[in-house]
Coordinates of C-alpha atoms and ligand atoms in Angstrom, one line a residue:
M1 CA -4.3 -13.9 -25.3
S2 CA -0.5 -13.9 -25.2
E3 CA 1.4 -16.2 -22.8
E4 CA 3.0 -13.3 -21.0
R5 CA -0.4 -11.9 -20.3
D6 CA -1.6 -15.2 -18.9
A7 CA 1.5 -15.3 -16.6
N8 CA 0.4 -12.1 -15.1
I9 CA -3.1 -13.3 -14.1
Q10 CA -3.2 -14.9 -10.7
E11 CA -6.3 -16.3 -9.0
F12 CA -6.5 -16.8 -5.2
K13 CA -9.0 -18.8 -3.3
L14 CA -9.2 -17.5 0.3
E15 CA -10.6 -19.4 3.2
P16 CA -12.6 -17.4 5.8
D17 CA -10.5 -15.0 8.0
C18 CA -7.6 -15.1 5.6
E19 CA -5.8 -12.2 3.9
L20 CA -4.2 -11.8 0.5
R21 CA -1.3 -9.5 0.6
F22 CA 0.4 -8.0 -2.4
E23 CA 2.8 -5.3 -3.4
V24 CA 3.4 -3.4 -6.6
E25 CA 7.1 -2.4 -6.7
S26 CA 8.2 -2.1 -10.3
K27 CA 8.2 1.3 -11.9
N28 CA 5.1 2.3 -13.9
E29 CA 3.4 -1.0 -13.1
K30 CA -0.3 -1.4 -12.6
V31 CA -2.1 -4.2 -10.9
I32 CA -5.9 -4.7 -11.2
L33 CA -7.7 -6.4 -8.3
E34 CA -11.1 -8.1 -8.8
L35 CA -13.4 -9.9 -6.5
K36 CA -14.7 -12.9 -8.5
S37 CA -17.0 -14.4 -5.8
G38 CA -17.7 -14.2 -2.1
M39 CA -17.1 -11.1 0.0
A40 CA -13.9 -9.2 0.9
E41 CA -12.6 -5.9 2.1
V42 CA -9.5 -3.8 1.8
F43 CA -8.6 -2.1 5.1
G44 CA -12.3 -2.1 6.1
T45 CA -13.8 -1.0 2.8
E46 CA -16.0 -3.6 1.1
L47 CA -15.1 -4.6 -2.4
V48 CA -17.7 -4.6 -5.2
K49 CA -17.9 -7.9 -7.1
G50 CA -16.7 -7.7 -10.7
K51 CA -15.2 -4.2 -10.3
G52 CA -11.5 -3.7 -11.2
Y53 CA -9.5 -1.8 -8.6
V54 CA -6.3 -0.4 -9.9
F55 CA -3.1 -0.2 -7.8
T56 CA 0.1 1.5 -9.0
T57 CA 3.7 1.4 -8.0
G58 CA 4.3 1.6 -4.2
A59 CA 0.9 0.0 -3.3
K60 CA 1.0 -2.4 -0.4
V61 CA -2.4 -4.0 0.0
A62 CA -4.2 -6.6 2.1
V63 CA -7.6 -8.1 1.0
F64 CA -9.3 -9.6 4.0
T65 CA -12.3 -11.9 3.9
W66 CA -14.6 -12.9 6.8
Q67 CA -16.6 -15.4 4.7
G68 CA -14.1 -16.7 2.1
C69 CA -13.7 -15.4 -1.5
V70 CA -12.0 -15.7 -4.9
I71 CA -9.7 -12.9 -6.0
E72 CA -8.0 -12.3 -9.3
L73 CA -4.9 -10.1 -9.7
R74 CA -4.0 -8.9 -13.2
G75 CA -0.5 -7.4 -13.7
K76 CA 2.9 -7.9 -12.2
T77 CA 3.0 -8.1 -8.4
D78 CA 6.4 -8.3 -6.7
V79 CA 4.9 -10.1 -3.6
S80 CA 1.6 -11.9 -3.4
Y81 CA 0.6 -14.5 -0.8
V82 CA -2.2 -15.6 1.4
A83 CA -1.8 -15.3 5.2
K84 CA -3.9 -17.2 7.6
E85 CA -2.7 -15.5 10.8
T86 CA -3.9 -12.0 11.2
P87 CA -5.0 -9.8 14.1
V88 CA -8.1 -8.5 12.3
V89 CA -10.5 -10.3 14.7
M90 CA -8.8 -8.4 17.6
Y91 CA -9.2 -5.1 15.6
L92 CA -12.8 -6.0 15.1
N93 CA -13.2 -6.5 18.9
A94 CA -11.7 -3.0 19.5
H95 CA -14.2 -1.6 17.0
A96 CA -17.1 -3.4 18.9
A97 CA -15.9 -1.9 22.2
L98 CA -15.9 1.6 20.6
E99 CA -19.3 1.0 19.2
Q100 CA -20.6 0.2 22.7
L101 CA -19.3 3.6 23.9
R102 CA -20.9 5.3 20.9
K103 CA -24.2 3.8 21.7
K104 CA -23.9 5.0 25.3
A105 CA -22.9 8.5 24.2
E106 CA -25.9 8.6 21.8
T107 CA -28.4 7.8 24.5
E108 CA -26.8 10.1 27.0
N109 CA -26.1 12.9 24.5
S110 CA -22.5 13.0 25.5
R111 CA -19.1 12.7 23.8
G112 CA -18.3 9.4 22.1
P113 CA -14.9 7.7 22.4
V114 CA -11.8 9.7 21.6
T115 CA -9.2 7.0 20.6
M116 CA -5.6 7.5 20.0
I117 CA -3.5 5.0 18.1
V118 CA 0.2 4.9 19.0
G119 CA 3.2 2.7 18.2
P120 CA 6.7 2.8 16.6
M121 CA 7.2 3.3 12.9
D122 CA 5.7 0.8 10.5
V123 CA 3.3 -1.1 12.7
G124 CA 0.2 -0.2 10.8
K125 CA -1.1 2.8 12.8
S126 CA -2.6 4.5 9.7
T127 CA -4.1 1.3 8.5
L128 CA -5.7 0.6 11.8
C129 CA -7.2 4.1 11.9
R130 CA -8.6 3.5 8.4
L131 CA -10.1 0.2 9.4
L132 CA -11.8 1.5 12.6
L133 CA -13.1 4.6 10.7
N134 CA -14.5 2.4 7.9
Y135 CA -16.2 0.0 10.3
A136 CA -17.7 3.0 12.2
V137 CA -19.0 4.7 9.1
R138 CA -20.4 1.4 7.8
M139 CA -22.5 1.3 11.0
G140 CA -23.9 4.7 10.2
R141 CA -21.5 6.7 12.4
R142 CA -19.7 10.0 11.5
P143 CA -16.4 9.8 13.2
I144 CA -13.6 12.3 12.9
L145 CA -10.1 11.4 11.8
V146 CA -7.4 13.4 13.3
D147 CA -4.0 12.9 11.7
L148 CA -1.0 14.2 13.6
D149 CA 1.6 12.3 11.6
V150 CA 3.4 15.2 9.8
G151 CA 5.7 12.8 8.0
Q152 CA 3.3 10.3 6.4
G153 CA -0.2 11.8 7.0
Q154 CA -3.4 10.9 5.2
I155 CA -4.8 14.5 5.1
S156 CA -3.5 17.3 2.9
V157 CA 0.3 17.4 2.4
P158 CA 3.2 16.4 4.5
G159 CA 4.2 19.0 7.2
T160 CA 0.6 19.5 8.3
I161 CA -1.7 18.2 11.0
G162 CA -5.4 18.1 10.3
A163 CA -8.9 16.6 10.8
L164 CA -11.6 15.2 8.6
L165 CA -15.2 14.3 9.2
V166 CA -15.6 10.8 7.8
E167 CA -18.9 10.4 6.1
R168 CA -18.3 7.4 3.8
P169 CA -15.9 4.5 3.7
A170 CA -12.4 5.2 2.2
A171 CA -12.1 4.6 -1.5
V172 CA -10.2 1.4 -2.0
E173 CA -7.4 3.0 -4.1
E174 CA -7.5 6.6 -2.8
G175 CA -8.4 6.6 0.8
F176 CA -10.8 9.0 2.5
S177 CA -12.4 11.8 0.6
Q178 CA -10.7 15.1 1.3
Q179 CA -13.7 17.4 1.3
A180 CA -13.2 20.4 3.6
P181 CA -10.4 19.1 5.8
L182 CA -9.3 21.3 8.7
V183 CA -5.6 21.8 8.2
Y184 CA -2.8 23.5 10.2
H185 CA 0.6 24.3 8.8
Y186 CA 3.5 23.0 10.8
G187 CA 6.1 23.0 8.0
H188 CA 8.5 20.2 8.9
K189 CA 8.4 16.4 8.4
S190 CA 9.2 15.5 12.0
P191 CA 7.6 16.9 15.2
S192 CA 11.1 17.0 16.7
T193 CA 12.2 19.9 14.4
N194 CA 10.0 22.3 16.4
L195 CA 8.3 20.6 19.2
A196 CA 7.1 23.8 20.8
L197 CA 5.2 24.7 17.6
Y198 CA 4.0 21.1 17.1
N199 CA 2.5 20.9 20.6
M200 CA 0.9 24.3 20.2
L201 CA -0.8 23.3 17.0
V202 CA -2.0 20.0 18.5
S203 CA -3.6 21.9 21.4
R204 CA -5.2 24.3 18.9
L205 CA -6.6 21.5 16.8
A206 CA -8.0 19.7 19.9
E207 CA -9.7 22.9 20.9
V208 CA -11.4 23.4 17.5
I209 CA -12.4 19.7 17.2
S210 CA -14.0 19.9 20.6
E211 CA -16.0 23.0 19.6
R212 CA -17.1 21.4 16.4
M213 CA -18.2 18.2 18.1
Q214 CA -20.3 20.2 20.5
A215 CA -22.1 21.7 17.5
N216 CA -22.7 18.3 15.7
R217 CA -24.5 15.7 17.8
K218 CA -23.9 12.9 15.4
A219 CA -20.1 13.5 15.2
N220 CA -20.0 14.0 18.9
A221 CA -21.4 10.6 19.7
S222 CA -19.3 9.0 17.0
G223 CA -16.0 10.1 18.5
V224 CA -12.5 10.7 17.2
I225 CA -9.7 8.4 15.9
I226 CA -6.3 10.0 16.2
N227 CA -3.3 8.8 14.2
T228 CA 0.1 9.7 15.7
C229 CA 3.7 9.8 14.7
G230 CA 6.0 6.8 15.2
W231 CA 8.3 8.8 17.4
V232 CA 7.8 7.2 20.8
K233 CA 11.0 7.6 22.8
G234 CA 12.2 10.4 25.0
D235 CA 10.7 13.7 23.8
G236 CA 8.6 11.6 21.4
Y237 CA 6.9 9.9 24.3
K238 CA 6.3 13.3 26.0
Q239 CA 4.7 14.5 22.8
L240 CA 2.3 11.5 22.9
T241 CA 1.3 12.3 26.4
H242 CA 0.6 15.9 25.4
V243 CA -1.6 14.7 22.6
A244 CA -3.5 12.5 25.1
Q245 CA -4.0 15.4 27.4
A246 CA -4.9 17.9 24.7
F247 CA -7.6 15.7 23.2
E248 CA -8.7 14.3 26.6
V249 CA -8.5 10.8 25.1
D250 CA -10.5 8.0 26.5
I251 CA -8.7 5.1 24.9
I252 CA -5.1 4.5 23.7
L253 CA -4.5 1.6 21.4
V254 CA -0.9 0.6 21.5
L255 CA 0.4 -1.3 18.5
D256 CA 3.2 -3.8 18.8
Q257 CA 5.4 -2.2 21.6
E258 CA 5.0 -3.6 25.1
R259 CA 7.4 -1.1 26.6
L260 CA 5.3 1.8 25.3
Y261 CA 2.2 0.1 26.5
N262 CA 3.6 -0.3 30.0
E263 CA 4.8 3.3 30.2
L264 CA 1.4 4.6 29.2
V265 CA -0.4 2.3 31.7
R266 CA 2.0 3.8 34.4
D267 CA 1.6 7.4 33.3
M268 CA -2.0 7.9 32.2
P269 CA -4.8 8.7 34.6
T270 CA -6.9 5.6 35.5
F271 CA -9.9 6.8 33.4
V272 CA -7.8 6.4 30.2
K273 CA -8.0 2.8 29.0
V274 CA -4.7 1.6 27.5
V275 CA -5.0 -1.4 25.2
F276 CA -2.3 -3.5 23.6
L277 CA -2.8 -4.8 20.1
P278 CA -0.4 -6.9 18.0
K279 CA 0.7 -5.6 14.7
N280 CA -0.4 -7.3 11.5
G281 CA 2.5 -9.4 10.1
G282 CA 1.8 -8.0 6.7
V283 CA 2.6 -4.4 7.4
V284 CA 5.5 -3.5 5.3
E285 CA 8.6 -1.7 6.6
R286 CA 9.6 1.4 4.6
S287 CA 13.1 2.6 4.1
Q288 CA 14.0 6.3 4.4
S289 CA 13.8 6.6 0.6
A290 CA 10.4 4.9 0.4
R291 CA 9.2 7.4 3.0
A292 CA 10.5 10.3 1.0
E293 CA 8.9 8.9 -2.1
A294 CA 5.6 8.5 -0.3
R295 CA 5.8 12.1 0.8
D296 CA 6.5 13.2 -2.7
A297 CA 3.6 11.1 -4.0
R298 CA 1.3 12.7 -1.5
V299 CA 2.2 16.2 -2.7
R300 CA 1.8 15.2 -6.3
E301 CA -1.6 13.8 -5.5
Y302 CA -2.5 17.0 -3.8
F303 CA -1.9 19.0 -7.0
Y304 CA -2.6 16.5 -9.7
G305 CA -5.1 14.0 -8.1
L306 CA -4.8 10.2 -8.3
R307 CA -7.7 8.4 -10.0
T308 CA -9.6 11.5 -10.8
P309 CA -7.1 13.9 -12.4
L310 CA -6.9 17.4 -11.1
Y311 CA -5.6 20.3 -13.3
P312 CA -3.6 22.8 -11.2
H313 CA -2.9 26.3 -12.4
S314 CA 0.5 27.8 -12.9
F315 CA 1.0 31.6 -12.8
D316 CA 3.4 34.4 -11.8
V317 CA 3.3 36.3 -8.5
R318 CA 5.2 39.5 -8.0
F319 CA 7.3 39.5 -4.8
S320 CA 5.7 42.8 -4.0
D321 CA 2.3 41.1 -4.0
A322 CA 3.3 38.3 -1.6
K323 CA 3.6 38.4 2.1
I324 CA 5.8 35.5 3.0
Y325 CA 6.6 34.4 6.6
K326 CA 8.0 31.4 8.3
I327 CA 7.3 30.2 11.8
G328 CA 10.2 30.0 14.2
A329 CA 13.5 32.0 14.4
P330 CA 16.7 30.2 15.2
A331 CA 16.8 29.4 18.9
L332 CA 18.8 31.8 21.0
P333 CA 20.0 31.1 24.5
D334 CA 17.7 32.5 27.2
S335 CA 20.4 35.0 28.1
C336 CA 20.1 36.6 24.7
M337 CA 16.4 37.0 24.8
P338 CA 14.6 40.3 25.5
L339 CA 13.5 40.6 29.1
G340 CA 10.5 38.4 30.0
M341 CA 10.8 36.1 26.9
K342 CA 11.9 32.5 26.9
A343 CA 14.0 31.0 24.1
E344 CA 11.0 28.8 23.4
D345 CA 9.0 31.8 22.4
N346 CA 11.3 32.3 19.4
L347 CA 10.2 28.9 18.1
T348 CA 6.6 30.0 17.7
K349 CA 7.3 33.5 16.3
L350 CA 6.4 34.8 12.9
V351 CA 9.4 35.8 10.9
A352 CA 9.3 37.6 7.6
V353 CA 11.0 35.9 4.7
T354 CA 12.7 37.8 1.9
P355 CA 11.7 36.2 -1.4
G356 CA 14.5 34.8 -3.5
P357 CA 16.0 31.5 -4.8
N358 CA 15.5 30.2 -1.2
L359 CA 11.8 29.6 -2.1
L360 CA 12.4 27.4 -5.1
H361 CA 10.5 24.1 -5.0
H362 CA 9.1 24.9 -1.5
L363 CA 5.5 24.6 -0.6
L364 CA 3.8 27.7 0.8
A365 CA 0.7 27.4 2.9
V366 CA -2.1 29.9 2.1
S367 CA -3.2 31.1 5.5
F368 CA -6.8 32.0 6.4
A369 CA -5.3 34.9 8.4
A370 CA -5.4 38.1 6.4
S371 CA -2.7 40.0 8.4
V372 CA 0.0 39.6 11.0
E373 CA -2.3 41.3 13.5
E374 CA -4.3 38.1 13.5
D375 CA -3.1 34.9 15.2
V376 CA -1.5 33.5 12.1
I377 CA 0.2 30.5 13.7
Q378 CA -3.0 29.2 15.2
S379 CA -5.1 29.9 12.1
N380 CA -5.9 27.0 9.8
V381 CA -4.8 27.1 6.1
A382 CA -6.9 27.2 2.9
G383 CA -4.4 25.1 0.9
F384 CA -0.9 25.1 -0.6
V385 CA 1.0 26.4 -3.6
C386 CA 4.4 25.2 -4.8
V387 CA 7.1 27.6 -6.0
T388 CA 8.3 26.2 -9.4
N389 CA 10.4 29.1 -10.5
V390 CA 12.0 32.2 -9.1
D391 CA 12.9 35.2 -11.4
M392 CA 15.1 37.7 -9.6
E393 CA 15.3 40.0 -12.5
R394 CA 11.6 40.4 -12.7
Q395 CA 11.3 40.1 -9.0
S396 CA 8.6 37.4 -9.3
M397 CA 8.0 33.7 -8.7
T398 CA 5.9 31.1 -10.6
V399 CA 3.6 29.0 -8.5
L400 CA 1.6 25.8 -9.0
S401 CA -1.8 26.3 -7.4
P402 CA -5.0 24.2 -7.1
Q403 CA -6.9 27.6 -7.5
P404 CA -6.6 30.0 -10.5
R405 CA -4.9 33.3 -10.1
P406 CA -4.8 35.6 -8.3
L407 CA -3.5 34.3 -5.0
P408 CA -5.8 35.4 -2.2
K409 CA -4.6 38.5 -0.4
T410 CA -3.4 36.6 2.5
L411 CA -0.3 35.5 4.2
L412 CA 1.9 32.7 2.8
L413 CA 3.8 30.5 5.2
L414 CA 7.0 28.8 4.1
S415 CA 7.3 25.0 4.5
D416 CA 10.4 22.9 4.7
I417 CA 8.7 20.4 2.4
Q418 CA 9.9 20.6 -1.2
F419 CA 8.4 19.2 -4.4
M420 CA 9.9 19.0 -7.8
D421 CA 7.1 19.4 -10.4
S422 CA 8.0 17.0 -13.2
H423 CA 4.7 17.5 -15.2
Ligands
ATP501 P1 4.3 5.2 10.0 O1 5.5 4.7 10.7 O2 4.6 5.9 8.7 O3 3.4 6.0 10.9 P2 2.3 3.1 10.1 O4 2.6 2.5 11.4 O5 1.1 4.1 10.1 O6 3.5 3.8 9.5 P3 0.9 2.0 7.9 O7 1.1 3.2 7.1 O8 -0.4 1.7 8.4 O9 2.0 2.0 9.1 O10 1.4 0.7 7.1 C1 2.6 0.7 6.3 C2 2.4 0.1 5.0 O11 2.0 -1.3 5.1 C3 1.3 0.7 4.2 O12 1.8 0.9 2.8 C4 0.2 -0.2 4.2 O13 -0.6 -0.1 3.1 C5 0.9 -1.5 4.3 N1 0.0 -2.5 5.1 C6 -0.6 -2.4 6.2 N2 -1.2 -3.5 6.6 C7 -0.9 -4.4 5.7 C8 -1.2 -5.8 5.5 N3 -2.0 -6.5 6.4 N4 -0.7 -6.5 4.4 C9 0.1 -5.8 3.5 N5 0.4 -4.5 3.6 C10 -0.1 -3.8 4.7

C-alpha cells in the first residue's frame, strides 16, 4: 500500500454519546465510512458493521454513537473531528415524548402528533426531521414527512412542496426512499416570491394529508413531521403561523432561536406545545453558492440518480403538442383589476406561456390535471422534465425526462428553477 493511501486512512475511537463529524469538500473526492466495531448511527439510521458507505463532494456528516464504537474513514476529508457535546439526548427525549403521543393515539384510534420544526437557516431542521422520522420508523411507526422547504427540500426537486410516507429508515448516503411522493409545483426557490400561491399550496397539501391519514390507521397514529423554510422574520413568521394553522399542528420544535420561540409561545393557542431545542454545533453553515450547488445536485439526482444510477430519456416535443402555463401574472394595483378581483388573485392565476428561448434550461412540471378546466394549481404533479434545447425553426424543444416519450397529454407548468444538463 502506498504512503499516500495510508495517509488517507483515519481511525477514530468514539466514547459513548460522542459524534464524529466530517466533510468532503474537494472536487470529485470520495470518502468511505466503515463501522469497525460497536454501534453507531448517521442521523438516526443504524450503520451495518463492515459495510463501506460512500460519501461524495459536498457531504457533511455526523456519526453518533450511544454505546461507543470504532470508525474508519478512507479518502480525503477536509474536516474530521470527534465532538463530545451534542444535543442528541435532547432530540431523543423529543422523540420519546412523540412516541407517548403515538401510543395514546393508537389506543384511542385518533390522530398522532403533528410536529412542525422551525428555526432560521442552517440550524439543522432537515437533519432533526430525518432523525425523528428514523427513530419513529425504527419503532415500527409509519410517519409522514412533509417538506415545505422549497429552497433545500428533501422531496422531489427544488421549487416544490411535498409529502412522503416513511416506511423504512433513510439510506445513509441517499436519504429517504422517494417512492410515490405527493408533490405540488410552486416554481420558485423562496416562499416570498409568491406568498399567496405558497400559502394556498400549503393549505391544499394539509387537506390532502389529513384525508390520507383518515384512510390509513397506522399512518394516522404515527403522525406527521413537517420541515419548514428558514425564513422566520416578518412575512416569514406569518407564513409559519399559517403552516401551523393549516396542518393543525400539536407541537412546534423551535431550533436555536429564542426570539422565534417566544413569539410562537405568545401567538399560538395554548393546546399547541412549543418546545425550544438547541442546535447541534456540528451543523454546517452554507453560503449562497453552496445552496445553489445543493439545489443543482438535487435536480441532477432527480434525473440521474445517486448511488443507483437512473437513465433519463431525451426527446423532442413540438410546441404545438405542448400546453405550457405558469402560475401568477405580474401583480397589478387593485385599481387596475377587473371589478370584484383583488391584486392577490393575479398571483394564483394560470397564465399561458408562449414557447421559445425563454424555456431553455427550465424545469417543467407535468401536472396531473388534463385541462385548464380542472383546478390545475391545486393538482399535484406527476414529475418534471427539463428543457435542454429550443429549436425555433422547427418549432420544437428537446426535453430530458425520467419517462420515455411521448409526454403525457397534460399541462406543463413552467418553473423558475433551471438546470444545465452537463451529461
Ligand atoms: P436550511 O437553512 O437549508 O433549511 P437546515 O436548518 O435544514 O438548513 P440541515 O440541512 O439540517 O440544516 O443541515 C445543514 C448541513 O449540516 C447539512 O449538510 C447536514 O448534513 C449538516 N449537519 C447537520 N448536523 C450535523 C452534525 N451534527 N455534524 C456535521 N454536519 C451536520
